[in-house]
One Martini backbone bead per residue (centre of mass of N, CA, C, O) as a GRO file, in nm:
protein
  108
    1UNK     BB    1  -1.142  -1.309  -0.299
    2UNK     BB    2  -1.274  -1.065  -0.099
    3UNK     BB    3  -1.314  -1.017   0.312
    4UNK     BB    4  -1.494  -0.927   0.534
    5UNK     BB    5  -1.571  -0.830   0.869
    6UNK     BB    6  -1.858  -0.817   1.113
    7UNK     BB    7  -1.745  -0.643   1.346
    8UNK     BB    8  -1.467  -0.665   1.249
    9UNK     BB    9  -1.084  -0.751   1.254
   10UNK     BB   10  -1.149  -0.949   0.923
   11UNK     BB   11  -0.988  -1.101   0.682
   12UNK     BB   12  -0.981  -1.247   0.319
   13UNK     BB   13  -0.766  -1.364   0.030
   14UNK     BB   14  -0.846  -1.555  -0.219
   15UNK     BB   15  -0.639  -1.736  -0.464
   16UNK     BB   16  -0.773  -1.862  -0.767
   17UNK     BB   17  -0.735  -2.051  -1.017
   18UNK     BB   18  -0.832  -2.092  -1.435
   19UNK     BB   19  -0.946  -2.339  -1.416
   20UNK     BB   20  -1.276  -2.571  -1.382
   21UNK     BB   21  -1.124  -2.605  -1.098
   22UNK     BB   22  -1.218  -2.479  -0.789
   23UNK     BB   23  -0.898  -2.333  -0.630
   24UNK     BB   24  -0.601  -2.301  -0.422
   25UNK     BB   25  -0.330  -2.109  -0.437
   26UNK     BB   26  -0.409  -1.817  -0.204
   27UNK     BB   27  -0.438  -1.746   0.207
   28UNK     BB   28  -0.485  -1.458   0.397
   29UNK     BB   29  -0.543  -1.427   0.688
   30UNK     BB   30  -0.662  -1.149   0.938
   31UNK     BB   31  -0.612  -0.978   1.221
   32UNK     BB   32  -0.548  -0.730   1.313
   33UNK     BB   33  -0.202  -0.757   1.267
   34UNK     BB   34  -0.236  -1.065   1.164
   35UNK     BB   35  -0.122  -1.326   0.956
   36UNK     BB   36  -0.224  -1.569   0.770
   37UNK     BB   37   0.011  -1.726   0.509
   38UNK     BB   38   0.063  -1.931   0.220
   39UNK     BB   39   0.269  -1.638   0.160
   40UNK     BB   40   0.650  -1.640   0.126
   41UNK     BB   41   0.616  -1.288   0.127
   42UNK     BB   42   0.490  -1.334   0.386
   43UNK     BB   43   0.539  -1.401   0.775
   44UNK     BB   44   0.393  -1.398   1.020
   45UNK     BB   45   0.218  -1.726   0.955
   46UNK     BB   46   0.259  -1.958   0.850
   47UNK     BB   47   0.116  -2.201   0.600
   48UNK     BB   48  -0.115  -2.419   0.510
   49UNK     BB   49  -0.329  -2.609   0.307
   50UNK     BB   50  -0.540  -2.891   0.395
   51UNK     BB   51  -0.835  -2.753   0.291
   52UNK     BB   52  -1.027  -2.767  -0.036
   53UNK     BB   53  -1.336  -2.615  -0.100
   54UNK     BB   54  -1.579  -2.591  -0.435
   55UNK     BB   55  -1.851  -2.403  -0.492
   56UNK     BB   56  -2.141  -2.275  -0.590
   57UNK     BB   57  -2.219  -2.268  -0.282
   58UNK     BB   58  -1.940  -2.362  -0.118
   59UNK     BB   59  -1.647  -2.296   0.122
   60UNK     BB   60  -1.363  -2.451   0.186
   61UNK     BB   61  -1.059  -2.361   0.478
   62UNK     BB   62  -0.816  -2.449   0.579
   63UNK     BB   63  -0.547  -2.385   0.791
   64UNK     BB   64  -0.179  -2.473   0.905
   65UNK     BB   65   0.141  -2.532   1.013
   66UNK     BB   66   0.346  -2.625   0.877
   67UNK     BB   67   0.327  -2.927   1.034
   68UNK     BB   68   0.014  -2.998   1.067
   69UNK     BB   69  -0.072  -2.975   1.382
   70UNK     BB   70  -0.267  -2.729   1.400
   71UNK     BB   71  -0.501  -2.541   1.331
   72UNK     BB   72  -0.490  -2.162   1.243
   73UNK     BB   73  -0.793  -2.190   1.021
   74UNK     BB   74  -1.094  -2.169   0.948
   75UNK     BB   75  -1.339  -2.169   0.627
   76UNK     BB   76  -1.667  -2.031   0.559
   77UNK     BB   77  -1.899  -2.007   0.258
   78UNK     BB   78  -2.236  -1.890   0.180
   79UNK     BB   79  -2.349  -1.953  -0.158
   80UNK     BB   80  -2.616  -1.723  -0.349
   81UNK     BB   81  -2.784  -1.707  -0.648
   82UNK     BB   82  -3.036  -1.611  -0.859
   83UNK     BB   83  -2.998  -1.446  -1.091
   84UNK     BB   84  -3.121  -1.099  -1.043
   85UNK     BB   85  -2.869  -1.037  -0.825
   86UNK     BB   86  -2.672  -1.022  -0.628
   87UNK     BB   87  -2.384  -1.250  -0.464
   88UNK     BB   88  -2.406  -1.400  -0.198
   89UNK     BB   89  -2.136  -1.435   0.036
   90UNK     BB   90  -2.062  -1.589   0.394
   91UNK     BB   91  -1.985  -1.613   0.685
   92UNK     BB   92  -1.678  -1.763   0.853
   93UNK     BB   93  -1.472  -1.712   1.104
   94UNK     BB   94  -1.194  -1.923   1.238
   95UNK     BB   95  -0.919  -1.833   1.486
   96UNK     BB   96  -0.652  -1.935   1.654
   97UNK     BB   97  -0.739  -1.778   1.959
   98UNK     BB   98  -1.035  -1.647   1.821
   99UNK     BB   99  -1.389  -1.578   1.794
  100UNK     BB  100  -1.581  -1.602   1.570
  101UNK     BB  101  -1.641  -1.458   1.226
  102UNK     BB  102  -1.775  -1.267   1.068
  103UNK     BB  103  -1.842  -1.205   0.708
  104UNK     BB  104  -1.877  -1.092   0.332
  105UNK     BB  105  -1.808  -1.171  -0.034
  106UNK     BB  106  -1.613  -1.109  -0.354
  107UNK     BB  107  -1.616  -1.282  -0.635
  108UNK     BB  108  -1.537  -1.613  -0.700
   0.00000   0.00000   0.00000
């Protein structure tokens, strides 16, 4: 899944597993020149997925620091699909020290 900020310099990438249950394997949230990420090959701001919930209607994801003491970023997405048009996926991302930013997303 890829998300871009609406009127802001925010980006989100989430890699989902291929099983029957939606689960997040990796996540990167970029704001400005900083990336908060679970990927070990990108070391700007290492993070761990502490909470994930994914259904057909919503996605919730929280990233914490390596000591699991500070929530670095929270992501909330609402998903709608009327079956006739392109599905709509919108929400917000809140990154520690920054105001929440609206996002729109593409992908599963």
